[in-house]
Short mmCIF file of C-alpha atoms in Angstrom, two decimals:
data_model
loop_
_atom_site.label_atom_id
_atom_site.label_comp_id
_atom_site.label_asym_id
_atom_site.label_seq_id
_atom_site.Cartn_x
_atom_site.Cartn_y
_atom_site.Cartn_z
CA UNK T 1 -129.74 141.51 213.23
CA UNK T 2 -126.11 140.95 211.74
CA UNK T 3 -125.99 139.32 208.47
CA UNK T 4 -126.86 135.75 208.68
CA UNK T 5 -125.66 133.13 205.80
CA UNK T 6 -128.19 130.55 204.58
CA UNK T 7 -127.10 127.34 206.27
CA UNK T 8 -125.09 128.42 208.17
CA UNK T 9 -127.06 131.23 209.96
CA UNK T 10 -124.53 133.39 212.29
CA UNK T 11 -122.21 130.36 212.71
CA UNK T 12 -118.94 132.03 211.43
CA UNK T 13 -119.56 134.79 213.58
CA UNK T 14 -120.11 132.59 217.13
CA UNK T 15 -117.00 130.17 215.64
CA UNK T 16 -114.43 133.25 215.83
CA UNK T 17 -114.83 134.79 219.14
CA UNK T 18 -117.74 132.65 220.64
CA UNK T 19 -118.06 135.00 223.96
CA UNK T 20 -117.59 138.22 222.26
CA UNK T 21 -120.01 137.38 219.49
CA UNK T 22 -122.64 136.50 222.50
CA UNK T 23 -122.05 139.22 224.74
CA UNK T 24 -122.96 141.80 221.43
CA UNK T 25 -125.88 139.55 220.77
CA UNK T 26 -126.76 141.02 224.09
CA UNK T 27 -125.73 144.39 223.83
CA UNK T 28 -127.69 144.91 220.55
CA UNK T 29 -130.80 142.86 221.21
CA UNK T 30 -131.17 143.00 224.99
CA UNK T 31 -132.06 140.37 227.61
CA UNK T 32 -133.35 138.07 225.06
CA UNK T 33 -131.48 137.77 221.91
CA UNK T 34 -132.63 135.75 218.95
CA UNK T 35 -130.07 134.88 215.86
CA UNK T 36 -129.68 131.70 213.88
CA UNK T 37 -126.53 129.01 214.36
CA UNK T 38 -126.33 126.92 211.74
CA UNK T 39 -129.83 125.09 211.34
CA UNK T 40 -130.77 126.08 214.54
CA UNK T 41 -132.72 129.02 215.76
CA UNK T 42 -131.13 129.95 219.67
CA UNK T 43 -132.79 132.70 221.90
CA UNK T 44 -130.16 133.60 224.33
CA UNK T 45 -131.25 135.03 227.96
CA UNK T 46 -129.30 136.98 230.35
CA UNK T 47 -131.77 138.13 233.05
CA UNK T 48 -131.79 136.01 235.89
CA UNK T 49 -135.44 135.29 236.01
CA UNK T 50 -135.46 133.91 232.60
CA UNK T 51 -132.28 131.89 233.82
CA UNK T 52 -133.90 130.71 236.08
CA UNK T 53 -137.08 129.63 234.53
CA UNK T 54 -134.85 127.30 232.22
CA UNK T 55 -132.49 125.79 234.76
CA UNK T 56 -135.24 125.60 237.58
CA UNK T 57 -138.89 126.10 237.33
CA UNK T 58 -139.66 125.13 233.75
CA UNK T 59 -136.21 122.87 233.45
CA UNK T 60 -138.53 119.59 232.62
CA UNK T 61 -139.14 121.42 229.50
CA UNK T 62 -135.99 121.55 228.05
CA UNK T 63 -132.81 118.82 227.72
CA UNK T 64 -129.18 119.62 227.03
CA UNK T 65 -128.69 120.89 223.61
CA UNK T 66 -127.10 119.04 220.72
CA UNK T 67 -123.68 120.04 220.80
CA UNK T 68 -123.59 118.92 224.61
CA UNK T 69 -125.31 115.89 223.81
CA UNK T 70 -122.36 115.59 221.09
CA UNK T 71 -119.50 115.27 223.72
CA UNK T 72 -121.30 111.60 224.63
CA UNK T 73 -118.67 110.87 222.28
CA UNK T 74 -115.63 111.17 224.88
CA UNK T 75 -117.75 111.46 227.84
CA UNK T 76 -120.08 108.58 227.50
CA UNK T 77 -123.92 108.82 229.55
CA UNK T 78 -121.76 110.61 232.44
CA UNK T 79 -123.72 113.39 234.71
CA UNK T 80 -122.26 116.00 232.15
CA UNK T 81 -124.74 113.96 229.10
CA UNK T 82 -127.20 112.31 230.54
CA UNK T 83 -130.53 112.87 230.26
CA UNK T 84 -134.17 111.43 232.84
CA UNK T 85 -134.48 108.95 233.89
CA UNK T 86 -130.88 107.88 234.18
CA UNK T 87 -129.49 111.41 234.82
CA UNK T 88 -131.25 111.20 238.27
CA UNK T 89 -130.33 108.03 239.16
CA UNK T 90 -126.68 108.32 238.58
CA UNK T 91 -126.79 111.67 240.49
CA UNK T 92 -128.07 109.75 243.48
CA UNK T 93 -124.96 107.64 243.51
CA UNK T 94 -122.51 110.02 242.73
CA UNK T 95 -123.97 112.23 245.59
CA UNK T 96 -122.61 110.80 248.41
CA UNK T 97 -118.55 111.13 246.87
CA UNK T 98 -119.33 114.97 248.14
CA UNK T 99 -120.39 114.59 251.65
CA UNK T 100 -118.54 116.55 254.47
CA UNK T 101 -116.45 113.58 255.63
CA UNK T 102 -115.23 112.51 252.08
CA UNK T 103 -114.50 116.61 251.98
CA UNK T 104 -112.49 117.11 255.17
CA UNK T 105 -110.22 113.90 253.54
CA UNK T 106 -110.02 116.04 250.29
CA UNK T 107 -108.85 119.04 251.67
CA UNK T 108 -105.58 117.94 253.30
CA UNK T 109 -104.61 116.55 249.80
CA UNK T 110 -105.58 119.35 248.10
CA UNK T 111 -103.09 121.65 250.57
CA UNK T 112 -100.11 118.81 250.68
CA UNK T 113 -100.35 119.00 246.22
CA UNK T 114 -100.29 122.77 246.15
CA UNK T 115 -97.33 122.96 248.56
CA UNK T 116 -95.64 120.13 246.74
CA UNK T 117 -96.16 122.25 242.97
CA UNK T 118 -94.56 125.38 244.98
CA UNK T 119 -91.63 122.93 246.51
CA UNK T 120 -90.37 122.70 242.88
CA UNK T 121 -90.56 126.59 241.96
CA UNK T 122 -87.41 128.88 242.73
CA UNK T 123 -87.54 132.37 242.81
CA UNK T 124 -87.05 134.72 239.56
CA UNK T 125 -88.12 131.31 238.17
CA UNK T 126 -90.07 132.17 234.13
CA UNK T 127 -92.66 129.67 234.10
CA UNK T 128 -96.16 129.13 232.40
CA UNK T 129 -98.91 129.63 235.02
CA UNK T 130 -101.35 127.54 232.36
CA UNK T 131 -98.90 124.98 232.94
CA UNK T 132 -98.44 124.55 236.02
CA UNK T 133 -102.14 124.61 237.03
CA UNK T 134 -102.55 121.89 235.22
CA UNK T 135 -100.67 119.91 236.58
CA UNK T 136 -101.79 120.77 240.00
CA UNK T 137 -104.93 120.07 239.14
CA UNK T 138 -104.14 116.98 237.40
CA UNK T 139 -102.54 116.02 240.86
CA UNK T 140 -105.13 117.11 243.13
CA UNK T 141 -107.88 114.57 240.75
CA UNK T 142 -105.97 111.91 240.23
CA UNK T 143 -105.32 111.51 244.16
CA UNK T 144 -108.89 112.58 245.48
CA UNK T 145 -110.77 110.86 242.27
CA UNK T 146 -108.34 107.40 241.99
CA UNK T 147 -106.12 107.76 244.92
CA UNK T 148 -103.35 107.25 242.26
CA UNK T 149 -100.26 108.75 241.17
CA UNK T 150 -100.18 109.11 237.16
CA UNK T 151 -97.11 111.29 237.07
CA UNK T 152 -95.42 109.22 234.85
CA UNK T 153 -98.33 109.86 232.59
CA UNK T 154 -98.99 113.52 232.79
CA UNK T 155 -97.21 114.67 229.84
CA UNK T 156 -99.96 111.99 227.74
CA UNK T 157 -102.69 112.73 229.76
CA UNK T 158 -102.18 116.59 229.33
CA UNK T 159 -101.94 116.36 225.60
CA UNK T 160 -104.74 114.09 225.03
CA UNK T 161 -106.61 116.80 227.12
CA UNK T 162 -105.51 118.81 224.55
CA UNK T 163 -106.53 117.63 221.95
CA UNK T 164 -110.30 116.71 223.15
CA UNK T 165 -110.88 120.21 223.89
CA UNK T 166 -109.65 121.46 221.19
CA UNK T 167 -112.33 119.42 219.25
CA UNK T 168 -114.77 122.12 220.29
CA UNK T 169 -114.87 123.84 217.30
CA UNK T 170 -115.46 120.73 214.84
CA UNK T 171 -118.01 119.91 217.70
CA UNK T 172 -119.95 123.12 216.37
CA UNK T 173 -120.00 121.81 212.93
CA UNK T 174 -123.21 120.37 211.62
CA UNK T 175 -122.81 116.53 211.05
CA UNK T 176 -119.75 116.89 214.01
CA UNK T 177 -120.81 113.19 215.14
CA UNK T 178 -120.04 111.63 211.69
CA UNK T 179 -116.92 113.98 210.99
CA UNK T 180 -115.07 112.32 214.48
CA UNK T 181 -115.31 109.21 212.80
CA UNK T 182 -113.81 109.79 209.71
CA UNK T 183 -110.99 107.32 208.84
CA UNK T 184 -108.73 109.91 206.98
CA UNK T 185 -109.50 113.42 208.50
CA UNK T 186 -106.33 114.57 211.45
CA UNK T 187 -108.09 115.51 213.50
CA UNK T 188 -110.62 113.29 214.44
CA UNK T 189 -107.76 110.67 214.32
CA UNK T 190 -105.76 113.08 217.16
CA UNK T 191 -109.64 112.77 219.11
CA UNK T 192 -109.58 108.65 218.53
CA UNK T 193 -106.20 108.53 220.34
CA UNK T 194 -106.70 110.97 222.63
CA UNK T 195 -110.10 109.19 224.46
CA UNK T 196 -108.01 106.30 224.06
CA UNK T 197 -105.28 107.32 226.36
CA UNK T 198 -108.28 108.26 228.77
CA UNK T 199 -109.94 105.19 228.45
CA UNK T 200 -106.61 103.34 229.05
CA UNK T 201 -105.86 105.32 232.02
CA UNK T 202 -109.18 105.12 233.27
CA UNK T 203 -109.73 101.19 232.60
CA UNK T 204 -106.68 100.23 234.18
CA UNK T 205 -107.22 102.14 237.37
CA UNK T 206 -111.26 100.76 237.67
CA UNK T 207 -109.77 97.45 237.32
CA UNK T 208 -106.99 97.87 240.32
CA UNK T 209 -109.97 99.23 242.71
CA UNK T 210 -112.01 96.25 241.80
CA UNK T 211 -109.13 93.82 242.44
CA UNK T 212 -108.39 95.37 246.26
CA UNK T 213 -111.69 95.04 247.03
CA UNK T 214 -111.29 97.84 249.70
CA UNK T 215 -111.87 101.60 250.01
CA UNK T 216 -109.33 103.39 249.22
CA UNK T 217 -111.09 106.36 250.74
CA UNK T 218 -111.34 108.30 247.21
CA UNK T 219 -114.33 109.52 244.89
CA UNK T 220 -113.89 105.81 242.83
CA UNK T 221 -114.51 103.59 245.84
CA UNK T 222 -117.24 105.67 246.78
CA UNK T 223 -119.00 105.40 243.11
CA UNK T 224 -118.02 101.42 243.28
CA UNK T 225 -119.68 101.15 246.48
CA UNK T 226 -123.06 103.40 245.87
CA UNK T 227 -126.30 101.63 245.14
CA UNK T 228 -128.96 102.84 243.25
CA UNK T 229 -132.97 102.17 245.07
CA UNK T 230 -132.76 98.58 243.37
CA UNK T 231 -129.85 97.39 245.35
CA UNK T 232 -127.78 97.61 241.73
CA UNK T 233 -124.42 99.45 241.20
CA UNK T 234 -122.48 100.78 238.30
CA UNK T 235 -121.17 98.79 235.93
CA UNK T 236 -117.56 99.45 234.39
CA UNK T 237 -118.38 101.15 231.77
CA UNK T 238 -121.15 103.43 233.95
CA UNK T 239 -117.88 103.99 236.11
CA UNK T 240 -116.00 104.97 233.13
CA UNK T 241 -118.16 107.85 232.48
CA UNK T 242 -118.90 108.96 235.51
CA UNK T 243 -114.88 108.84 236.48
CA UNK T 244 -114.16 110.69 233.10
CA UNK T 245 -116.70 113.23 234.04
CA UNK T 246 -115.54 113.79 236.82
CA UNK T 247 -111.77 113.58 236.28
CA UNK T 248 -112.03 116.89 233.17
CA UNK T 249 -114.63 118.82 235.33
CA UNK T 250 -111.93 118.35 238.25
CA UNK T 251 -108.78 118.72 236.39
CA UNK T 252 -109.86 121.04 233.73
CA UNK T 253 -112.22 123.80 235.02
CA UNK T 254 -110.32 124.09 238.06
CA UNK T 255 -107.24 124.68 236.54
CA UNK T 256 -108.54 127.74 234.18
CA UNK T 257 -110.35 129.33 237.71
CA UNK T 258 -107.45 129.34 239.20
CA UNK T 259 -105.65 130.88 236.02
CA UNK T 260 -107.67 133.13 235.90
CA UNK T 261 -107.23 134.53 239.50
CA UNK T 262 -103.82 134.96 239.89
CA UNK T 263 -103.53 136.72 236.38
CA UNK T 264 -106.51 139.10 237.97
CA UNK T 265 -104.25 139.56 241.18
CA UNK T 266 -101.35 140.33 239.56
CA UNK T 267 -103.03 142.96 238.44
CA UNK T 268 -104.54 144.38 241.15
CA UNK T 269 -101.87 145.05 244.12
CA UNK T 270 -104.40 146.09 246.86
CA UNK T 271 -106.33 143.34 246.55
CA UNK T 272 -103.31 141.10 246.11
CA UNK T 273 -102.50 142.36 249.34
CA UNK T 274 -105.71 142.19 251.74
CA UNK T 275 -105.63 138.42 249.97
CA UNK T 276 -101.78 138.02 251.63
CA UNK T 277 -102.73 139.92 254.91
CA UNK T 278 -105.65 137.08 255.30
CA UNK T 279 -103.46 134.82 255.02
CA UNK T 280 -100.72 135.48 257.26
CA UNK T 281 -103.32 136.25 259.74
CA UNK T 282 -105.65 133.39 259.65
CA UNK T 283 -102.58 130.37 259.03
CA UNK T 284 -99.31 131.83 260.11
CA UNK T 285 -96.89 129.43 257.67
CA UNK T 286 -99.49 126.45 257.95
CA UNK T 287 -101.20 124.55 255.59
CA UNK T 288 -105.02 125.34 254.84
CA UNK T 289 -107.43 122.68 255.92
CA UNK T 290 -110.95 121.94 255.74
CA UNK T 291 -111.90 123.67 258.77
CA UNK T 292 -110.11 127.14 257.28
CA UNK T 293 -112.48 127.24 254.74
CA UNK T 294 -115.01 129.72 256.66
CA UNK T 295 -111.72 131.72 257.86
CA UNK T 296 -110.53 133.37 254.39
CA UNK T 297 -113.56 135.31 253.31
CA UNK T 298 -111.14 137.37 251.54
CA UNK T 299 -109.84 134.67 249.63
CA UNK T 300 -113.27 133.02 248.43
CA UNK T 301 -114.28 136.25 247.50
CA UNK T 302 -111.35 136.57 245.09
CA UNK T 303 -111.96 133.37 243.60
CA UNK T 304 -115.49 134.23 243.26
CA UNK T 305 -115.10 137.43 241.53
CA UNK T 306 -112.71 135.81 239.40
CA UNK T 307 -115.35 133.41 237.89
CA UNK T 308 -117.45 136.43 237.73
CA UNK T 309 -114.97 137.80 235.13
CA UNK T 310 -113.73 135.07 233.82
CA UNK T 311 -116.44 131.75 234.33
CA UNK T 312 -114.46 128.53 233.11
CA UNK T 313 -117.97 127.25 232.04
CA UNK T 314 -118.81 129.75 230.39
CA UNK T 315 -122.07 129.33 228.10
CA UNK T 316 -124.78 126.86 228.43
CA UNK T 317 -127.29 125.40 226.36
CA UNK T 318 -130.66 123.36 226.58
CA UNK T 319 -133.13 122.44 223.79
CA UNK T 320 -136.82 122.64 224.67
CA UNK T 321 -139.00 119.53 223.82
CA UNK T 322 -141.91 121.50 224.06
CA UNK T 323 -142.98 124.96 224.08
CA UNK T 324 -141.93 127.76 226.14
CA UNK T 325 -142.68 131.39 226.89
CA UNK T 326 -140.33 133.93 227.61
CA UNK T 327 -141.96 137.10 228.36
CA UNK T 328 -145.15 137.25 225.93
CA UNK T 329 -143.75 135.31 223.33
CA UNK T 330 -143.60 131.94 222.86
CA UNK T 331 -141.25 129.48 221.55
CA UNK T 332 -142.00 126.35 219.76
CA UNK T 333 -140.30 122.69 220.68
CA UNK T 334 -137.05 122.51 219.30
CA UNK T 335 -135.93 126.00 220.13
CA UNK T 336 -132.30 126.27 221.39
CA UNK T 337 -131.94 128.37 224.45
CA UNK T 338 -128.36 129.73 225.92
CA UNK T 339 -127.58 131.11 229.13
CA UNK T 340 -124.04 132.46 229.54
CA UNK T 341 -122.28 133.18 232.44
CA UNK T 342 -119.88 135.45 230.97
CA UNK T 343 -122.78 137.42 229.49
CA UNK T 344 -124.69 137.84 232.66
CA UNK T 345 -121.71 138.13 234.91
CA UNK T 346 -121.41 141.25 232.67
CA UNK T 347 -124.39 142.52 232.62
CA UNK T 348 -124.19 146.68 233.66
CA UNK T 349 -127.72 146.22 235.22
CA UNK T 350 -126.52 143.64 237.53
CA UNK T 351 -123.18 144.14 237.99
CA UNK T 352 -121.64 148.01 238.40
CA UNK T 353 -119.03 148.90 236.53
CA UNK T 354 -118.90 144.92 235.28
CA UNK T 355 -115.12 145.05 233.62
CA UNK T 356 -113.71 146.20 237.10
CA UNK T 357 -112.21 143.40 239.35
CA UNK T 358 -113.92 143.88 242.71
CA UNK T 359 -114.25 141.23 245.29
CA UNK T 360 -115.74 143.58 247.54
CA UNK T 361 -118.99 142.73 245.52
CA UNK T 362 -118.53 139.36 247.18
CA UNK T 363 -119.20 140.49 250.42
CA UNK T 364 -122.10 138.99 252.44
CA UNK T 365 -124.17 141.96 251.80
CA UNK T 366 -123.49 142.59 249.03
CA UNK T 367 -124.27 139.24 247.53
CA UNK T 368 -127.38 138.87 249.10
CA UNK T 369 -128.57 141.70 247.52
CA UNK T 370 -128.39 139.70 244.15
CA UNK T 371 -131.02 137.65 241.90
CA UNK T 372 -129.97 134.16 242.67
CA UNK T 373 -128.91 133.93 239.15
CA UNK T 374 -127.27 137.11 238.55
CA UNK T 375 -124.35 134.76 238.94
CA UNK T 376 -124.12 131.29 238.09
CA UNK T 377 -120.57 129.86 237.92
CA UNK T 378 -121.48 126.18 238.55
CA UNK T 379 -125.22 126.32 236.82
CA UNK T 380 -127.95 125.34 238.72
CA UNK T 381 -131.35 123.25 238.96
CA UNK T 382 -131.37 119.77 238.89
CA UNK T 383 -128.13 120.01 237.01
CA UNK T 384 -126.01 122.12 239.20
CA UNK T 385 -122.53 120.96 238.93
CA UNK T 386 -122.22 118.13 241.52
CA UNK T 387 -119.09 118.75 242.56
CA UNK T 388 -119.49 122.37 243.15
CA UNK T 389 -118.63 121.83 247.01
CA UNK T 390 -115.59 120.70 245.68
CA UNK T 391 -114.63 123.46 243.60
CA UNK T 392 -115.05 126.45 245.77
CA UNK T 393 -112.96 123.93 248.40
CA UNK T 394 -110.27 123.08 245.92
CA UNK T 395 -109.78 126.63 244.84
CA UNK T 396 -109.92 128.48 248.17
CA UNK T 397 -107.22 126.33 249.30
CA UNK T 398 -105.15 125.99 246.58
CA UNK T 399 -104.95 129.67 246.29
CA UNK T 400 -104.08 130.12 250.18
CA UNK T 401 -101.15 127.33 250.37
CA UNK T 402 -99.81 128.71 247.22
CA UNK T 403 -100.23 132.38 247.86
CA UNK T 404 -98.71 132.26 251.60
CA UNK T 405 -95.06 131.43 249.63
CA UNK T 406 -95.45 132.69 246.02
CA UNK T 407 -96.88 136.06 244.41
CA UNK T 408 -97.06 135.87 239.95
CA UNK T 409 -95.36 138.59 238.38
CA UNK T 410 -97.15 139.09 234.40
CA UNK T 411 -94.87 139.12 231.56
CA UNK T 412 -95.52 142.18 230.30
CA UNK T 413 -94.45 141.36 226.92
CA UNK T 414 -97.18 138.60 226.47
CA UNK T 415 -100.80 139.44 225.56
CA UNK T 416 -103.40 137.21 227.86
CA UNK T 417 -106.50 136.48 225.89
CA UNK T 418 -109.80 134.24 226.81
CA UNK T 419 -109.99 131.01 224.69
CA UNK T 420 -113.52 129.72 224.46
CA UNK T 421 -113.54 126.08 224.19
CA UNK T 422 -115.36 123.94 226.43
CA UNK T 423 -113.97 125.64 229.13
CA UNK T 424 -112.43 129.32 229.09
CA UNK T 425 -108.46 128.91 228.68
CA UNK T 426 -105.95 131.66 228.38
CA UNK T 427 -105.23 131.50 224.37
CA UNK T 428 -101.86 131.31 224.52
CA UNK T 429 -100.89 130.46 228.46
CA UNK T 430 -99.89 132.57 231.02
CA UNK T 431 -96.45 133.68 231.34
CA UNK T 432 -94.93 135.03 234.53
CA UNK T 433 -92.44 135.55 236.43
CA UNK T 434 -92.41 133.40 239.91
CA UNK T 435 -91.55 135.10 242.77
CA UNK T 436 -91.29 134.26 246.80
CA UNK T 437 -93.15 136.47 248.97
#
């Protein structure tokens, strides 16, 4: 094992490059790797069966680890935090905000936002893609989640996004709870006014929906309207965090998968092109809908081997409250383990060649020649990312209303690298060159 400090265990190490320091965890150690973060000893697993005996079979054994259990700070007792009995209950009325009919109504605004974004590009046009996903994204949630407009906001909303996820790092810190509150310290006062400006925005829009006293046909009404087996509903504040749950998951992760995939497209021109020939083919100049979906196999399988490469959630943790074995040897209570999508995405025994962009390995075949948790974008269990339904719909159409008009062109000049906070960002954006097909 690497050295390890007293304290502070292999911290350091997992605080400068969090996914590389992982993925040699695994290299050197295997599919379980044990090594010390701060007070706590983590075992981290990459092959899928031991996945899977975490997230599934044995997942009453475990709850979501501390630092998780630390962003109850911004996110409140949302799905995201939550733990049994209430975790289950507020899945039940959450549940119903992702049935096929609420779906089909999300799809045409997901189309009618992406078209709008490439409305205001030009060609030749320099732009950060980071950017400009963003505020897709921030589009797409804020109609679908509020049926709102909060462009006057965006710029506030964006950088109190910001700064909450950068946070991540003093969320590693021992005592990270107490350090937030600190009076004096910058930047848990830039976190204070941040989840302010969420809360405001947030607030304000619960209380118009409560006022109409209609639905408005968006993921809010339905919430407002769900009822748990006791006839009860959600509170405000129960809205709150299920709406700010919802509303980063939505506008955040999506935003870095779809980063992600046009930066792997523009760099790889023969898959760029079977993704435009799809296109062309299947929609002729249209907008996607919801019943396209099953039509651009091409295109899911893009985005799908682009969260291979590049998962947005990429690491995920759970703390066993009692003991657990993992291959012979067995674990006491309090034990952190860590699954990491990134890790097992890359895993040479699973995946050939695992650094090679292929969405080939994507194909039906293909995929169901897989472990079921050989890949794992969205989790899985009990605690499978609700709006995962959403996701693969969002991001399938998105990429084919913006792709049948627009290609990215890299700037060559600027070096792309992963940023592991909570979700995987591009350090530094993504600069390109815009450029009409």
């Amino acid at each position: 094992m690497r050295h390890s400090l007293p304290f502070l265990g292999m911290l350091p190490d997992f605080r400068r490059d969090p996914v590389g320091f992982l993925q040699r965890m695994a290299e050197e150690q295997g599919d379980v790797a044990r090594f010390p973060l701060g007070p706590q000893n983590v075992v981290l697993l990459r092959h899928p069966d031991d996945i899977r005996n975490v997230l599934v079979t044995y997942n009453q054994r475990f709850v979501k680890s501390r630092m998780l259990q630390r962003t109850r700070i911004l996110l409140g007792d949302g799905l995201l935090t939550s733990e049994e009995p209430f975790h289950t209950r507020q899945r039940k009325l959450v549940q119903p905000a992702f049935y096929r009919d609420r779906l089909v109504r999300y799809a045409a605004t997901m189309a009618e936002k992406a078209a709008a974004a490439g409305d205001r590009w030009h060609d030749g046009q320099t732009a950060d893609l980071d950017q400009e996903m963003m505020r897709l994204t921030l589009a797409i949630v804020t109609a679908t989640l509020f049926s709102t407009n909060v462009e006057q906001e965006t710029a506030e909303i964006g950088a109190a996004m910001s700064s909450i996820l950068n946070m991540f790092n003093l969320l590693m810190l021992p005592f990270s709870e107490w350090l937030i509150r600190f009076p004096v310290l910058h930047s848990a006062r830039r976190f204070r006014e941040a989840r302010a400006k969420l809360d405001s925005v947030i607030y304000r829009i619960i209380h118009e929906h409560r006022r109409s006293q209609t639905d408005q046909g968006d993921l809010l009404s339905m919430l407002m309207d769900s009822r748990d087996d006791a006839g009860n509903g959600m509170n405000d504040k129960e809205l709150r965090d299920e709406a700010l749950t919802l509303f980063i998951a939505g506008h955040e992760t999506t935003a870095m998968a779809l980063n992600w995939t046009w930066y792997l497209l523009a760099q790889n021109p023969d898959a760029e092109r079977r993704f435009h020939e799809e296109l062309d083919t299947v929609l002729g100049g249209r907008l996607p809908g919801y019943d396209d979906f099953p039509k651009l196999p091409v295109t899911e399988s893009i985005f799908a081997e682009s969260m291979r490469l590049y998962p947005p959630a990429w690491g995920i943790g759970r703390r066993a409250i009692a003991a657990h074995t993992v291959r012979g040897v067995e674990y006491p209570s309090g034990t952190i383990f860590a699954v990491s999508p990134w890790v097992t995405h890359r895993s040479p025994e699973l995946w050939p060649n695992p650094e090679r962009f292929d969405p080939d390995r994507f194909r039906p075949e293909a995929r169901a020649a897989q472990p079921k948790f050989a890949y794992f974008p969205f989790g899985g269990g009990p605690r499978v990312c609700i709006g995962e339904r959403f996701a693969w719909l969002e991001g399938v159409l998105v990429l084919a209303a913006i792709g049948q008009r627009w290609r990215f062109e890299l700037d060559p000049s600027h070096k792309v690298e992963p940023l592991p906070l909570i979700t995987l960002r591009p350090k530094d954006g993504i600069k390109v060159t815009i450029r009409r097909r």
